[in-house]
Coordinates of C-alpha atoms and ligand atoms in Angstrom, one line a residue:
X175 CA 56.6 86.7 88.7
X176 CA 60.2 87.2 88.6
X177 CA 61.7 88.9 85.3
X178 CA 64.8 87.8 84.1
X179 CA 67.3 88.8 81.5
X180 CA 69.2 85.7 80.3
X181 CA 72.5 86.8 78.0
X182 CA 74.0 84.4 75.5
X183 CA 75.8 84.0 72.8
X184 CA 73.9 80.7 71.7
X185 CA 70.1 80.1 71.4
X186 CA 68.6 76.6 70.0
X187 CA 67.7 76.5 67.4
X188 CA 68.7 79.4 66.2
X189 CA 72.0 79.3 66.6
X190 CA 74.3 77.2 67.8
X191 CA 77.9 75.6 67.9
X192 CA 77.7 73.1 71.3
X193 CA 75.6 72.8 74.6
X194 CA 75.1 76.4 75.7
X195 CA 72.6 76.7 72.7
X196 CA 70.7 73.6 73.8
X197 CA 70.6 75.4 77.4
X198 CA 69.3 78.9 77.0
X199 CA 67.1 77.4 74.9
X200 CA 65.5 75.2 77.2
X201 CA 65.9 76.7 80.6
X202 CA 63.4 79.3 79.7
X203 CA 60.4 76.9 79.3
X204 CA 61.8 75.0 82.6
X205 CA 61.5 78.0 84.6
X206 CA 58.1 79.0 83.7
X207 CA 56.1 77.2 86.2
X208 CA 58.0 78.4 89.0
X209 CA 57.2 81.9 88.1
X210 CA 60.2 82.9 86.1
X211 CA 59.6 85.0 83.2
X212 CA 63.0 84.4 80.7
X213 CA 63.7 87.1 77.6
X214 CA 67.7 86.6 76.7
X215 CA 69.2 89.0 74.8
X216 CA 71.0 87.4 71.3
X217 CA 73.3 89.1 69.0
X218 CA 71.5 89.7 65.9
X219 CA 73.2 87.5 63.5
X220 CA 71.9 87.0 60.4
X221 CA 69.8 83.8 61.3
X222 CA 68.7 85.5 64.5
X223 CA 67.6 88.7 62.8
X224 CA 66.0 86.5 60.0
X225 CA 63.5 84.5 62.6
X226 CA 62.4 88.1 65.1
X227 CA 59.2 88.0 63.3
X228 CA 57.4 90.9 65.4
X229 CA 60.3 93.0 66.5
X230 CA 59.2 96.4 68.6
X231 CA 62.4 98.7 68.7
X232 CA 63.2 99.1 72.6
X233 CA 66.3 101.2 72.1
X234 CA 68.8 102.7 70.1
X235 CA 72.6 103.1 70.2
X236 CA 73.9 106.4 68.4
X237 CA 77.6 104.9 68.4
X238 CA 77.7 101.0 70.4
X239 CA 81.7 100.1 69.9
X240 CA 82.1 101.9 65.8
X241 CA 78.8 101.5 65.0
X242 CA 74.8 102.5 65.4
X243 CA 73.0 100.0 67.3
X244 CA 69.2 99.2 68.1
X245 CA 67.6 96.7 70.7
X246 CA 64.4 94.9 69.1
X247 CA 61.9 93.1 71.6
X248 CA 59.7 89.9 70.5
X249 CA 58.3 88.1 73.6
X250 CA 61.2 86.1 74.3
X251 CA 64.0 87.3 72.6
X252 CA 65.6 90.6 73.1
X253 CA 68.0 91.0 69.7
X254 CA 71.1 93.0 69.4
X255 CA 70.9 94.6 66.0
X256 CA 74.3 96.0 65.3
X257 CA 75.1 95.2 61.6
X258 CA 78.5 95.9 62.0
X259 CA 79.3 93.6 64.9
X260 CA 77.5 90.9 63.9
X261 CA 75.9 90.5 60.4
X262 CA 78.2 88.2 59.3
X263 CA 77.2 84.9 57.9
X264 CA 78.6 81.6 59.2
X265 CA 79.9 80.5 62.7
X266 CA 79.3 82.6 65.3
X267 CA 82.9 83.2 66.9
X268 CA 85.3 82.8 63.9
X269 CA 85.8 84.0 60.4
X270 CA 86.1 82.1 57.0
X271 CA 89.8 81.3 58.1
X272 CA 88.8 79.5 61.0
X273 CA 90.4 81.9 63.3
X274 CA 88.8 84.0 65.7
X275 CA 87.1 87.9 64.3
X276 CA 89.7 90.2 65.6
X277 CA 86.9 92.6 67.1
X278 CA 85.4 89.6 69.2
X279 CA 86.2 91.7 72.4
X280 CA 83.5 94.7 70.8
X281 CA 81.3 92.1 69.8
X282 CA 80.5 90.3 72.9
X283 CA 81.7 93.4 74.9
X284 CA 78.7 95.0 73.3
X285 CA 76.4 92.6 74.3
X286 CA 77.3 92.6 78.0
X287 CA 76.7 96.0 77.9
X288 CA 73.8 96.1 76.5
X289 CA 72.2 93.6 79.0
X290 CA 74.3 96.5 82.1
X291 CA 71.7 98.8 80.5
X292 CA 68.9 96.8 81.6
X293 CA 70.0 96.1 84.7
X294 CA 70.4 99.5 85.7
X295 CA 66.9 99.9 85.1
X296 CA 67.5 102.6 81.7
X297 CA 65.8 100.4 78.9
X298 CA 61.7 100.8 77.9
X299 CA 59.3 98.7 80.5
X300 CA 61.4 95.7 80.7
X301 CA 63.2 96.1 84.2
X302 CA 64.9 92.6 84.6
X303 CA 65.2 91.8 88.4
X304 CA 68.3 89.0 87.4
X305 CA 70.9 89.6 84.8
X306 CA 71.9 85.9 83.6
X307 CA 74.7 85.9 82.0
X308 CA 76.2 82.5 80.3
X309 CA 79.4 82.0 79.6
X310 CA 82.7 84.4 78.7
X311 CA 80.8 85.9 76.1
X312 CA 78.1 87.4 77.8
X313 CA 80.6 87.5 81.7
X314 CA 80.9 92.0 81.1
X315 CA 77.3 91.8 82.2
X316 CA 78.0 91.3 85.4
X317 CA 80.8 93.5 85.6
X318 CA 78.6 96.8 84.1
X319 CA 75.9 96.0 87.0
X320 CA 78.6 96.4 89.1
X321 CA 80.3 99.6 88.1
X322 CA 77.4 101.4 87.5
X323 CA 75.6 100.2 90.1
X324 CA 72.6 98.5 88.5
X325 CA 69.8 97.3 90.8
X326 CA 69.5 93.7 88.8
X327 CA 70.7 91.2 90.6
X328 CA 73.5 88.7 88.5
X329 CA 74.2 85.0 87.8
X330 CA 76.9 84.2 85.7
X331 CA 77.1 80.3 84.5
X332 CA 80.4 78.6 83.6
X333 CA 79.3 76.3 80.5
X334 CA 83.8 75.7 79.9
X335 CA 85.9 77.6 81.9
X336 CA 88.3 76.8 78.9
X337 CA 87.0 79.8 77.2
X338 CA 87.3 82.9 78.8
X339 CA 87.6 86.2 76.8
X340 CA 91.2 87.6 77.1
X341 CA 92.4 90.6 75.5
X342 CA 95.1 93.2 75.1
X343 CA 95.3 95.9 78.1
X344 CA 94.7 98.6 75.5
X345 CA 90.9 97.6 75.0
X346 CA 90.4 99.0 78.5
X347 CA 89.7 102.6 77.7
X348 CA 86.8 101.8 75.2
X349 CA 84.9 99.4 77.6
X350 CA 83.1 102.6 79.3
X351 CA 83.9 101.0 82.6
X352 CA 85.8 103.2 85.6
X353 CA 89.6 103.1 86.0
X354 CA 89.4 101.4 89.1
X355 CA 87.5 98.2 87.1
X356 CA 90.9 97.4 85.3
X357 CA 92.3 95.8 89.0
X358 CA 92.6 92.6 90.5
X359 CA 89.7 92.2 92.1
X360 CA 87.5 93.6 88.2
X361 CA 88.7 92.4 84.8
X362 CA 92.2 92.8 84.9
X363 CA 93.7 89.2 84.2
X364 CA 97.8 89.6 84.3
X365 CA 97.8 92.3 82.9
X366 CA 95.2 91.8 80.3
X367 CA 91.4 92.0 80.2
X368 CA 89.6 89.0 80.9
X369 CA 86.2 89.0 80.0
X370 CA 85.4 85.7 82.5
X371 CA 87.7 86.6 85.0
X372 CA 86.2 90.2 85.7
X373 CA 82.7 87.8 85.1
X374 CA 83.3 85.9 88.0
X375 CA 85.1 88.8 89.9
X376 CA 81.5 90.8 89.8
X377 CA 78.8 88.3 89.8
X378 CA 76.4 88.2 92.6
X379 CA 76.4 83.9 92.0
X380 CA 78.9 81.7 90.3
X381 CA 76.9 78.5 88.8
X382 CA 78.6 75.7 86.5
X383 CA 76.7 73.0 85.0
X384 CA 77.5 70.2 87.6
X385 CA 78.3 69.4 91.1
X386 CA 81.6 67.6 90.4
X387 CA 83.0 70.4 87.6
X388 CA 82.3 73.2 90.2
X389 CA 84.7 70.9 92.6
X390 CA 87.0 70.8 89.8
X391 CA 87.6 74.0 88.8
X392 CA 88.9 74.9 92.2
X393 CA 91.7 73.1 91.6
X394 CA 94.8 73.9 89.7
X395 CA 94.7 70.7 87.2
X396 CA 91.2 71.8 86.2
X397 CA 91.2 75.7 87.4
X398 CA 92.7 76.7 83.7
X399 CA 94.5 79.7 85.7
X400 CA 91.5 80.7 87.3
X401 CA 91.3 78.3 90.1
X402 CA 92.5 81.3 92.6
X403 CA 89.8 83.1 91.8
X404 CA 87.0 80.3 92.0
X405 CA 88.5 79.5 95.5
X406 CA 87.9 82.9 96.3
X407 CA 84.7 83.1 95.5
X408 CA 84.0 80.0 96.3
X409 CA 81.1 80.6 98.8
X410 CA 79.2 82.1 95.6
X411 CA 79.3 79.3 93.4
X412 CA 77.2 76.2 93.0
X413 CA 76.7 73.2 90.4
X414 CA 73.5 72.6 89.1
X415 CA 73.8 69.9 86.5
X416 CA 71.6 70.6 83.0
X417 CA 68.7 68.7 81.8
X418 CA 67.4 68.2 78.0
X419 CA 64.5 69.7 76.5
X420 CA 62.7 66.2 76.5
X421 CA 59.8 67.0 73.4
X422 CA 62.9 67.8 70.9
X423 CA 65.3 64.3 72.6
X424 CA 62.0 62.2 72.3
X425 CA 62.1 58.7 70.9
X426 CA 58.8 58.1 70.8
X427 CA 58.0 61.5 68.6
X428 CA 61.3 61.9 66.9
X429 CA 60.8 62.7 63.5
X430 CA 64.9 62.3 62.5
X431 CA 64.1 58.4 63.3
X432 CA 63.2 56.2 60.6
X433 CA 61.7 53.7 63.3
X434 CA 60.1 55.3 66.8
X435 CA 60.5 53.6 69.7
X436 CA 60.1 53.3 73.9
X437 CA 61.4 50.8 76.3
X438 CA 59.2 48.8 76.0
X439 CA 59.9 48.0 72.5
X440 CA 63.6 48.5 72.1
X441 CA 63.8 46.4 69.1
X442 CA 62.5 48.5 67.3
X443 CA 65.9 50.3 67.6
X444 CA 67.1 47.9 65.0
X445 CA 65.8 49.8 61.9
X446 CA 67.4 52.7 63.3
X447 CA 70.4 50.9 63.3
X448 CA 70.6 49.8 60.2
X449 CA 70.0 53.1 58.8
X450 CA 73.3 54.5 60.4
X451 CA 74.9 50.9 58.8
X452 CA 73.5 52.2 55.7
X453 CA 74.9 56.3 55.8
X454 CA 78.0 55.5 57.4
X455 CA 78.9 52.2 55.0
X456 CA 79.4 50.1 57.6
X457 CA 78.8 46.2 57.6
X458 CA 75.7 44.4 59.1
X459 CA 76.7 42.2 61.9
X460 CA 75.0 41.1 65.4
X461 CA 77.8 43.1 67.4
X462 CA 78.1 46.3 69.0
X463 CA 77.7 49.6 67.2
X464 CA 79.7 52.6 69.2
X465 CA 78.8 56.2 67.9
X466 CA 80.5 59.6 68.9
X467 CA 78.6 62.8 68.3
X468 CA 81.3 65.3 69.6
X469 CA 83.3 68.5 68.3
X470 CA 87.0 66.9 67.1
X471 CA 88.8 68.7 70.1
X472 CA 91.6 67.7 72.6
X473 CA 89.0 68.3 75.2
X474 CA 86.8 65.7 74.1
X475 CA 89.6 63.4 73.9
X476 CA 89.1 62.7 70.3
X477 CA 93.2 61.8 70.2
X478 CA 92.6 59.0 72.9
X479 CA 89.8 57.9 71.2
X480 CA 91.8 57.9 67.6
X481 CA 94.5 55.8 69.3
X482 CA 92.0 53.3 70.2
X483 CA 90.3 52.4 66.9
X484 CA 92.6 49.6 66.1
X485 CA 91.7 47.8 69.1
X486 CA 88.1 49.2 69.0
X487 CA 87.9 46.9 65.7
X488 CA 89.8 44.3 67.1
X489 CA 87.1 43.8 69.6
X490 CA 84.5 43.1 66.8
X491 CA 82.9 46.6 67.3
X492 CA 82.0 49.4 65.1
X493 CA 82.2 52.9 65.0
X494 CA 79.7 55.7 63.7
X495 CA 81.5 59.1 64.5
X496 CA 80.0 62.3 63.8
X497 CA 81.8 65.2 64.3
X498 CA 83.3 68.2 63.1
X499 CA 86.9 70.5 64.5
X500 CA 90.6 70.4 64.0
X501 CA 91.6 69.6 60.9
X502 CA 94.3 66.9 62.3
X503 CA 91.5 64.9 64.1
X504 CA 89.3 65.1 61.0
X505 CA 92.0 63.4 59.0
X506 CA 93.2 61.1 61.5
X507 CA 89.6 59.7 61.4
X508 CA 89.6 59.4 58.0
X509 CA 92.5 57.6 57.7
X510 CA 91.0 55.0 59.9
X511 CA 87.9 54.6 58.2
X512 CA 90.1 54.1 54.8
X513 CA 92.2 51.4 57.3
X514 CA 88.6 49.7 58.6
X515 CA 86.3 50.0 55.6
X516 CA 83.2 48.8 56.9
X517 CA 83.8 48.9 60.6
X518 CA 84.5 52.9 61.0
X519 CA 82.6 55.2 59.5
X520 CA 83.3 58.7 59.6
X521 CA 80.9 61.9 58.6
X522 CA 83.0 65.2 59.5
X523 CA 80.3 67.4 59.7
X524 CA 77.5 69.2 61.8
X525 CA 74.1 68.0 61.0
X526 CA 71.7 67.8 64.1
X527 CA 69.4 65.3 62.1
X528 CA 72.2 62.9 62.1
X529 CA 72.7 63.7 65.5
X530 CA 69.2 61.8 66.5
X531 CA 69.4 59.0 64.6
X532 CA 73.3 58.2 65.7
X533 CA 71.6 58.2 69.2
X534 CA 68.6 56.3 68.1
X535 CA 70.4 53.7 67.2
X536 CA 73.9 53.0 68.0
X537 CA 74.1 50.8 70.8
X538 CA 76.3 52.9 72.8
X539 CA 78.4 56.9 72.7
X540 CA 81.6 56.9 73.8
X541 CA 82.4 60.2 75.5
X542 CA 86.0 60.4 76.5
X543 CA 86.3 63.7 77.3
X544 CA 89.5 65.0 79.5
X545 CA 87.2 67.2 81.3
X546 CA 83.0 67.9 80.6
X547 CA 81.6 70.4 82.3
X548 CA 78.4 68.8 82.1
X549 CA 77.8 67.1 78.8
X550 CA 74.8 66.3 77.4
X551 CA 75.4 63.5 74.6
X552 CA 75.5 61.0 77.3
X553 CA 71.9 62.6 78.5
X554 CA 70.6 62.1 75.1
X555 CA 72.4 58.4 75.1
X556 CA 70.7 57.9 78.7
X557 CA 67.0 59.4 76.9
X558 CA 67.5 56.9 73.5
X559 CA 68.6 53.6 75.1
X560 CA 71.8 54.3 73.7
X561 CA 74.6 53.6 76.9
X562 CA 77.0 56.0 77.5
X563 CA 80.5 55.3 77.9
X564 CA 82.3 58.0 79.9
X565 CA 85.0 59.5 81.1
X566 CA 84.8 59.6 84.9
X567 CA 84.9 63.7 84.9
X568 CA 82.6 66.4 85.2
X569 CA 79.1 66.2 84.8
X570 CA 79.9 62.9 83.1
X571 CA 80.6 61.4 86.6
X572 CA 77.4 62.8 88.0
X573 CA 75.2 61.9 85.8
X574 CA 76.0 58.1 85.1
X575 CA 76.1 55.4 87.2
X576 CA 78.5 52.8 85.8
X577 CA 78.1 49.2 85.4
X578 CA 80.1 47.8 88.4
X579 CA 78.9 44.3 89.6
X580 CA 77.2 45.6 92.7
X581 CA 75.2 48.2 90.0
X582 CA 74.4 45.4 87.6
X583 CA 73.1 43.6 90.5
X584 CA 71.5 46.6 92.2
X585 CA 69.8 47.1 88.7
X586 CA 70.7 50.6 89.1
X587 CA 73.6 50.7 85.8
X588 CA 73.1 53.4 83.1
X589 CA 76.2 53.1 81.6
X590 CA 80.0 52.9 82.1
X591 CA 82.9 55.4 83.5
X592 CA 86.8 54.5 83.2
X593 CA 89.6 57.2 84.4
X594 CA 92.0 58.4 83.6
X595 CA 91.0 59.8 80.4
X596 CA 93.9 57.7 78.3
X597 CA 94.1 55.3 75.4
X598 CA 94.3 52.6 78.0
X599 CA 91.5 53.1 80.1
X600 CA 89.1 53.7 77.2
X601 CA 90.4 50.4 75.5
X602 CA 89.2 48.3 78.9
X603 CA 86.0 50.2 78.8
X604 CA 85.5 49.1 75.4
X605 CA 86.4 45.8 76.3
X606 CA 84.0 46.0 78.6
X607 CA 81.0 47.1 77.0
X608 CA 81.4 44.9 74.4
X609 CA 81.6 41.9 76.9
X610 CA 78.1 43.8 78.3
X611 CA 76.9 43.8 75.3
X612 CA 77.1 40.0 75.0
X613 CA 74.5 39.5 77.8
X614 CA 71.5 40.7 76.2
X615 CA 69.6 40.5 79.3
X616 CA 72.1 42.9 81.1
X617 CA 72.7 45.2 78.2
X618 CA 68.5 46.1 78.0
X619 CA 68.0 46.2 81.6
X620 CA 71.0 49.0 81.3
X621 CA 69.4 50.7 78.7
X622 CA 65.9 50.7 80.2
X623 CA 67.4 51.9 83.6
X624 CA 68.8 55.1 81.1
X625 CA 65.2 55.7 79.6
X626 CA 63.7 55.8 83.1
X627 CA 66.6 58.5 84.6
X628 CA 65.0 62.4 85.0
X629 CA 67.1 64.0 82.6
X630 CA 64.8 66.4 82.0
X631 CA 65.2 70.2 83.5
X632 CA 62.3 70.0 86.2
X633 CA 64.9 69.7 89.2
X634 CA 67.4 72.0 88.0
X635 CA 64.6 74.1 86.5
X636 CA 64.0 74.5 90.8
X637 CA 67.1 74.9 91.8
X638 CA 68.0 78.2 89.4
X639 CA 64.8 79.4 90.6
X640 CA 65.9 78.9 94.1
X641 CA 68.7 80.5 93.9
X642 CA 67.6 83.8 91.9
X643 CA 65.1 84.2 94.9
X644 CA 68.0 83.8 97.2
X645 CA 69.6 86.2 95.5
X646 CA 66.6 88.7 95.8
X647 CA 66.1 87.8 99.5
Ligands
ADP1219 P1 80.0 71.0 74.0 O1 79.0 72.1 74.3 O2 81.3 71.1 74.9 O3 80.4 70.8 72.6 P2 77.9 69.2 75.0 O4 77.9 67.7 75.1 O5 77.5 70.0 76.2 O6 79.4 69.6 74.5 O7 77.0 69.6 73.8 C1 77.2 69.3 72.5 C2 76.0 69.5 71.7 O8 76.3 69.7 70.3 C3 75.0 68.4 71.7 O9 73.7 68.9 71.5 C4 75.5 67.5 70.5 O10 74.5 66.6 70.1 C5 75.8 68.6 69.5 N1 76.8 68.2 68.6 C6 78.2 68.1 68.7 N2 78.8 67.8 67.6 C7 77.8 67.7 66.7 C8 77.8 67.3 65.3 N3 78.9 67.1 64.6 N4 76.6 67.3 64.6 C9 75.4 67.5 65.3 N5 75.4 67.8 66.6 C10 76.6 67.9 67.3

């Protein structure tokens, strides 16, 4: 049995803005049967302190950034309990005013601390063999085995290297890290602290969530200033895509699904279908339905897609989108829905139980992200028959195969890819989706060849594995 201590700032289902939630919740179970033993260490915000039902104190913090501090055990949660870090209510990164809390830096500096402590071997019975820490909010980890020499090996995954933790030099002193950390080759980022940067500088392995975005990054289009560094660590990173926890993203069990369903009876999809019809007020017709389940970002290409509505209707399509973000996306949907009453409908909002059904029975997601470190709404599309339509980027490109003739023919389609990530682009893959979508025959075959792909973790369950006994030789 290998012990290790994952560190994030996510955890489905109990909390969670985007994928990195669905992932450290999942990967735990994944790893089990290759003799992986998983605790990750949470902040303990309010929901998070709320659900530790048996909670066994492991340590405690006199003074942890302003503050007294405690560590409480369950079986597989380790929970930061610092009240005055995080027992806030609401999203997990930014206040009431949408902007980020100013003491984010002690917050999430905390945490990677806290996870150096038990790598260096100091906390209780639990003696972690791999630190894993995900993402810039957990990257000090790494950088506190390092300077205080902890015996834990440490992974640290890249789930966006879009965030990554930067703050003024003067935070540098109450990090409890040696004077020679704040250098080029630790967390000083020109002249600031960056919380990735000294992440990536420290860790033992780099890993991002797919083969094609860890070839991305390296470059400077993609690299988001840290493409130097990626190159130069570039024998220590890998990409190993994710997979889906397959019991929650089940059609045959889901209960968010009016009407359950398997290949083999993909009509059944219909009722489903109808039911989004019915909560986003759109009209019942015999052609295509397009959803979006997405954050309302720039890197989700939710302006390209907002561009292409007019034409999207044109086409005799219509749009279910689901999403919440900037406040200029959100309107600019709504002002199309008002244009296209009863061809777009628009619910700005987070609501996971929406989530399921938009998949359960749209007939295709459009994803047209400008870059996707993995994604995993076209996974879910792939699991519910519902064909994604991606941007040819990221884990996107890796993990569908688009409907070219020779793939149609092969019988080997899942969905389709168009590049660049422009109005233009996504207007012909509309175009031709719809056209698809005209050949029933086709169309199911695509969708059956989605329901049959291993999305689930199993293989890159294996491959962390691998690589953390790599690491420990
Ligand atoms: P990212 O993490 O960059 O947002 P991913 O595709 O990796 O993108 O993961 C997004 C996750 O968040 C998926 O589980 C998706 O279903 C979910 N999601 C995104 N927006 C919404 C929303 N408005 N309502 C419900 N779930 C959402």
């Amino acid at each position: 049995m290998i012990d290790v201590l994952a560190v994030a700032s996510e955890y489905y289902p109990l909390v969670k803005t985007g994928g990195l939630a669905d992932v450290t919740g999942a990967l735990p179970a994944a790893l089990k049967p290759h003799g992986i033993t998983t605790r990750t260490l949470l902040p303990g915000y309010p929901k998070v302190m709320q659900h530790l039902s048996s909670r066994e104190t492991l340590h405690d913090f006199a003074d942890l950034f302003g503050g007294p501090a405690r560590l409480l055990g369950s079986a597989d949660l380790i929970v930061l309990d610092a009240p005055h870090l995080y027992g806030r209510e609401g999203n997990p990164y930014l206040g009431p005013d949408g902007k980020d809390w100013p003491d984010n830096w002690r917050r999430f500096a905390a945490l990677g601390l806290a996870a150096g402590e038990f790598g260096c071997g100091g906390i209780g019975h639990f003696k972690p063999r791999i630190v894993h820490a995900h993402d810039w909010q957990a990257a000090l980890a790494p950088v506190y085995l390092r300077y205080w020499q902890g015996t834990a090996k440490s992974v640290l995954t890249i789930h966006n290297l879009a965030f990554q933790g930067q703050f003024p030099s003067k935070i540098f002193t109450d990090l409890r890290l040696p004077p020679s950390a704040f250098a080029i080759d630790g967390v000083e980022y020109y002249g600031a602290v960056g919380f990735l940067k000294g992440g990536l500088a420290s860790a033992d392995a780099i890993t991002t969530v797919s083969p094609t975005y860890a070839a991305e990054i390296a470059t400077p289009q993609f690299g988001m200033g840290l493409d130097g560094m990626i190159r130069a660590r570039r024998a220590a990173v890998t990409g190993i895509v994710n997979g889906i926890d397959v019991d929650i993203w089940n059609p045959g069990t889901d209960t968010a699904l009016p009407e359950r369903y398997t290949a083999q009876w993909l009509t059944r999809r219909q009722a489903n279908k109808q039911a989004i019809e019915q909560r986003f007020g759109l009209d019942r017709d015999d052609g295509p339905l397009f959803c979006v389940v997405s954050r309302l970002t720039w890197q989700k290409g939710m302006d390209i897609l907002a561009d292409t509505l007019d034409s999207l209707v044109a086409h005799g399509a219509r749009l279910a989108l689901l999403g919440s973000g900037e406040a200029w996306l959100e309107q600019a949907f709504a002002v199309a829905a008002q244009r296209h009453q009863g061809r777009i409908g628009v619910i700005a909002a987070y609501d996971e139980n929406l989530s399921h059904l938009l998949q359960g029975g749209s007939d295709a997601i459009l994803i047209p992200s400008r870059f996707e470190p993995c994604g995993l709404t076209q996974l879910y599309g792939l699991r519910y028959g519902c064909v994604p339509v991606v941007a040819q980027t990221g884990g996107l490109a890796d993990t569908i195969i688009d409907a070219n003739d020779a793939a149609i023919s092969a019988g080997v389609a899942s969905g389709l890819h168009f590049a660049p990530a422009d109005a233009g682009a996504l207007d012909h893959a509309i175009a031709r989706a719809v056209a698809l979508y005209r050949e029933p025959g086709t169309w199911a075959q695509m969708q059956r060849m989605g329901m049959k792909m291993d999305v689930s973790w199993e293989k890159s369950a294996a491959r962390y594995a691998a690589l953390y006994r790599r690491l420990l030789g």
